[in-house]
mmCIF file of C-alpha atoms in Angstrom:
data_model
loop_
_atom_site.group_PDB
_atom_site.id
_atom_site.type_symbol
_atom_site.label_atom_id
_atom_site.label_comp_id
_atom_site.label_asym_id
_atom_site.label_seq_id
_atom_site.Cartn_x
_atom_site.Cartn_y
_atom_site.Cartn_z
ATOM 1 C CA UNK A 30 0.000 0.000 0.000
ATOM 2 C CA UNK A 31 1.372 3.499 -1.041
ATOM 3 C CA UNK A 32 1.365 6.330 1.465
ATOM 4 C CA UNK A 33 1.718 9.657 -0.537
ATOM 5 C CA UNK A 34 0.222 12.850 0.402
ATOM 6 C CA UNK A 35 -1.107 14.469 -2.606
ATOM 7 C CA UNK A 36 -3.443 17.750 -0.806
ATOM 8 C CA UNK A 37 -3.787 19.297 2.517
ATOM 9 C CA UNK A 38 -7.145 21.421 3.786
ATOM 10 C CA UNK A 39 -6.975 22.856 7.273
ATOM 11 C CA UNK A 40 -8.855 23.148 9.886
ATOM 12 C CA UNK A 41 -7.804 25.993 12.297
ATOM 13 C CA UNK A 42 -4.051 25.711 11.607
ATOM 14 C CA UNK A 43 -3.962 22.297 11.685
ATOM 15 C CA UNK A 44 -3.025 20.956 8.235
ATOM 16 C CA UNK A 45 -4.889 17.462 7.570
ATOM 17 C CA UNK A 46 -4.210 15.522 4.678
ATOM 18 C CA UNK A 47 -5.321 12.541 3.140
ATOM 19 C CA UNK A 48 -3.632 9.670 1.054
ATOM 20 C CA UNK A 49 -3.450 9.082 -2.589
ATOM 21 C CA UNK A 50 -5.386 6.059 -2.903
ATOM 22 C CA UNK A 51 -8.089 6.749 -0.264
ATOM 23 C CA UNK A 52 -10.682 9.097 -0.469
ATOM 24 C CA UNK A 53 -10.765 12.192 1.701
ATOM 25 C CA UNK A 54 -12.583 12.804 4.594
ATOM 26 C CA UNK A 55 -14.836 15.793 3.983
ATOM 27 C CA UNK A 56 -14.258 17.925 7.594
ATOM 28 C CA UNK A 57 -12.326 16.716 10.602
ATOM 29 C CA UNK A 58 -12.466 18.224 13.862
ATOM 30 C CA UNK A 59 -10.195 16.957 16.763
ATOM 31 C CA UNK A 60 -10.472 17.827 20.050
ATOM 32 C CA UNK A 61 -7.375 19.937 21.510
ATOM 33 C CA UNK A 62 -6.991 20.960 17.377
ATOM 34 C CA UNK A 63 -8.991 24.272 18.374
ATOM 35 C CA UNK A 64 -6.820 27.927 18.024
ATOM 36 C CA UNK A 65 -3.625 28.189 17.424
ATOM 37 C CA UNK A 66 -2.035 24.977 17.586
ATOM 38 C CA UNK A 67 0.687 23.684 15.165
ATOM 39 C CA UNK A 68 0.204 20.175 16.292
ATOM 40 C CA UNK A 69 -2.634 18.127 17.816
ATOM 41 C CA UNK A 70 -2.079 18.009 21.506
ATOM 42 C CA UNK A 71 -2.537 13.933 22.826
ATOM 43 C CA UNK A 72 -2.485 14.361 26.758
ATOM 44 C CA UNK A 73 -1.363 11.023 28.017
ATOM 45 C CA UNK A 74 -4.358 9.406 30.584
ATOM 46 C CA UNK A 75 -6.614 11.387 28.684
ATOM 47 C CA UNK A 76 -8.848 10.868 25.392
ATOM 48 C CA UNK A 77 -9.062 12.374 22.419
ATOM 49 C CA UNK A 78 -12.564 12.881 20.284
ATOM 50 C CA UNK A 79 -12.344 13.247 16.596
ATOM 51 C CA UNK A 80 -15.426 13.339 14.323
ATOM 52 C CA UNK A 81 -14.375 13.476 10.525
ATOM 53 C CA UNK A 82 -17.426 13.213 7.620
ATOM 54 C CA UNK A 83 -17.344 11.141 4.628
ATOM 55 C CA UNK A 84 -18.778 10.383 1.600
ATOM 56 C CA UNK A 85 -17.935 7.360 0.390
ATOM 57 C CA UNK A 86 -16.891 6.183 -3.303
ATOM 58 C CA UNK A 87 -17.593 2.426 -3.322
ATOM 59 C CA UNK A 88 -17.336 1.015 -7.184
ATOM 60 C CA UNK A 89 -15.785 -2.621 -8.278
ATOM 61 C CA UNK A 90 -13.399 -3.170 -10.945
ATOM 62 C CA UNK A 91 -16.384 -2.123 -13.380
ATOM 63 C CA UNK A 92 -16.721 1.010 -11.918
ATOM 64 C CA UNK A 93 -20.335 -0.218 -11.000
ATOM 65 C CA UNK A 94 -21.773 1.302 -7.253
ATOM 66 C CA UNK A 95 -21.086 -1.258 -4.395
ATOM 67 C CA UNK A 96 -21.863 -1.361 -1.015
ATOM 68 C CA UNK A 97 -19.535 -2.674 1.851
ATOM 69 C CA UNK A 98 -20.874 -4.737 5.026
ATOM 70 C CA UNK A 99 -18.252 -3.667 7.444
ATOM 71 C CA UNK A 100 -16.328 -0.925 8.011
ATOM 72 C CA UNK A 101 -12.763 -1.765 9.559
ATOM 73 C CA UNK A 102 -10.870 0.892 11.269
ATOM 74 C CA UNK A 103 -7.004 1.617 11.457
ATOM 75 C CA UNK A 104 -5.680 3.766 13.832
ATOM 76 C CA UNK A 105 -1.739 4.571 14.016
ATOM 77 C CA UNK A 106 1.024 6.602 14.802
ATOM 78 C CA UNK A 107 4.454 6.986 12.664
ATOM 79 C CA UNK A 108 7.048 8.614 15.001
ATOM 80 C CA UNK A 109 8.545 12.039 13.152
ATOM 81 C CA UNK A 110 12.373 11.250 13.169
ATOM 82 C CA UNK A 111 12.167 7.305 12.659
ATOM 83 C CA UNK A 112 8.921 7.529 10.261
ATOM 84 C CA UNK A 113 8.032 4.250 11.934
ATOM 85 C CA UNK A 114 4.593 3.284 11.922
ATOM 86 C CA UNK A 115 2.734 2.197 15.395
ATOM 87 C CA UNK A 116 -0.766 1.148 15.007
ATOM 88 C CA UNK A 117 -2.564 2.413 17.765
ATOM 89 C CA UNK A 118 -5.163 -0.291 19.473
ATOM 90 C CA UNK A 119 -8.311 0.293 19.147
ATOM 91 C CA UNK A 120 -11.091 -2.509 20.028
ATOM 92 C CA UNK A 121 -13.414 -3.079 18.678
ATOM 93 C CA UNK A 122 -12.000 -2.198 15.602
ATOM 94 C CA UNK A 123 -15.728 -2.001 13.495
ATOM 95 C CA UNK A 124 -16.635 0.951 12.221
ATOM 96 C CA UNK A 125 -20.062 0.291 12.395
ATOM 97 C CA UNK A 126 -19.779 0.880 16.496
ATOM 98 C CA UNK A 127 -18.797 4.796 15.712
ATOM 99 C CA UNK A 128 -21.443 6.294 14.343
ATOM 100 C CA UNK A 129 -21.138 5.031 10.494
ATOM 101 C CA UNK A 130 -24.408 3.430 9.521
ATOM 102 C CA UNK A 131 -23.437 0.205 7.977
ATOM 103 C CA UNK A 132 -23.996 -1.429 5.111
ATOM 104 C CA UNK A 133 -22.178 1.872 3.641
ATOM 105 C CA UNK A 134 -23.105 2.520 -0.145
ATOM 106 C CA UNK A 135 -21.870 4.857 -2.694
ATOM 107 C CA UNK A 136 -22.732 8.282 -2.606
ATOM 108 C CA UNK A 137 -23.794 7.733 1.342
ATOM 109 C CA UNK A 138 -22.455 10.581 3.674
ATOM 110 C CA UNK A 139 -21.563 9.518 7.082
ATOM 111 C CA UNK A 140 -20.252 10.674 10.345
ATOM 112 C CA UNK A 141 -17.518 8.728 12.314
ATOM 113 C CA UNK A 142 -16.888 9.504 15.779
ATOM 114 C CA UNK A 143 -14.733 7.940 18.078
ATOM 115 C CA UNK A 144 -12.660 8.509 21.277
ATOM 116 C CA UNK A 145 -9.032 7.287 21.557
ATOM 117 C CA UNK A 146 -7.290 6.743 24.715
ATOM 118 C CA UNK A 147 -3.941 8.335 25.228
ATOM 119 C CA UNK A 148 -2.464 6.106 27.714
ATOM 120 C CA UNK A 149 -0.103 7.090 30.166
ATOM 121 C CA UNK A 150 2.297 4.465 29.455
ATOM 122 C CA UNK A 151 3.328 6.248 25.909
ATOM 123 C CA UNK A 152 6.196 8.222 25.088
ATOM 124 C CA UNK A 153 6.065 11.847 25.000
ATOM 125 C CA UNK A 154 7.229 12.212 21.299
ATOM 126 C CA UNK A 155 5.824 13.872 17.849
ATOM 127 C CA UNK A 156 3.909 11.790 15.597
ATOM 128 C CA UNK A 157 1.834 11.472 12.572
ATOM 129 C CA UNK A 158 -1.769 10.177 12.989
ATOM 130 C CA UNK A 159 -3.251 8.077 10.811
ATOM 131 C CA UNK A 160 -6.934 7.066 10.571
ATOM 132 C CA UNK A 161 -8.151 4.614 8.050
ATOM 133 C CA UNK A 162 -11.234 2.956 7.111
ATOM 134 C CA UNK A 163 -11.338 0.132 5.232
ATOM 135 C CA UNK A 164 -14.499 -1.722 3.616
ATOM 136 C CA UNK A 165 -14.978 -4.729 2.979
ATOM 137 C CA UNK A 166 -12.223 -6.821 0.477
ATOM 138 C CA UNK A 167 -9.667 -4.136 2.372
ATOM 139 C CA UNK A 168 -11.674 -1.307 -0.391
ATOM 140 C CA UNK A 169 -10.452 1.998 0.677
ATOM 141 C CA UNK A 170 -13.559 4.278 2.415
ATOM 142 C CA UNK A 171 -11.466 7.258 3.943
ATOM 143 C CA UNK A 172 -8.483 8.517 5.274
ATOM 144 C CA UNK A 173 -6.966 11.288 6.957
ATOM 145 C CA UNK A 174 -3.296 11.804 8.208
ATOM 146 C CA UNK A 175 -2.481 15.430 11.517
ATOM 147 C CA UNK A 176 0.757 15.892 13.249
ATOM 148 C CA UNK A 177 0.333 15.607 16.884
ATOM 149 C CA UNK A 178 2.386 15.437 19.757
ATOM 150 C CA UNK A 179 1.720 13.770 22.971
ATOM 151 C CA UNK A 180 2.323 15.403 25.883
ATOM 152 C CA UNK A 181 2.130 15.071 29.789
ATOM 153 C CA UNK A 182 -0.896 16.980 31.787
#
């Protein structure tokens, strides 16, 4: 799978992007991402809210409308100097459970909302989040990459 970034949009200062062969998500908001903040702030023992709208583009290899099932979601981290990638747990891992109303069909607009823990036990370091969704046959749904740095409270 290739990882390119090929357009930003912001959201306060923020910049969001999203990943060459996934679809965009159409507005993000993540909490802590308010004013004037250069990176997402991740407080470890804390969570984190994001809500980020799509509108999906489901089509097989004849470019004929499809609908997926299941939604699978992908959470991770890459660390800024190393540009290793950490998935970040998150169970249960259906999309369906955050707010996306499943089976999702083309042309459908949806909402996903979730809450990620920061735990305590994590490094404070810079990274580059990742959130994915995948359909069903691993068909790409949405994705959007933030810079974020977790801190201490």
């Amino acid at each position: 799978m290739r990882h390119v970034h090929t357009q930003l949009f912001s959201y306060s200062v923020i910049n969001f992007a999203y990943v060459a062969d996934f679809p965009p998500f159409s507005s993000v908001q993540v909490s802590g991402c308010e004013g004037e903040v250069k990176r997402c702030p991740f407080v470890k023992g804390t969570n984190v809210s994001m809500n980020a709208t799509f509108t999906s583009i489901l089509m097989n290899f004849y470019q004929k409308a499809v609908e997926s099932k299941n939604v699978t979601v992908s959470v991770w981290g890459k660390l800024r100097i190393l540009r290793i990638k950490t998935p970040f747990p998150i169970s249960p891992s259906s999309g369906c459970l955050y707010g996306i109303d499943c089976p999702v069909t083309t042309n459908s607009t949806n909402t996903f909302r979730i809450q990620m823990p920061i735990r305590s036990i994590y490094p404070s370091v810079d990274v580059e989040v990742g959130i994915e969704l995948y359909g069903d046959n691993d068909s790409h749904i949405a994705c959007v990459t933030f810079p974020a740095t977790i801190v201490s409270n």
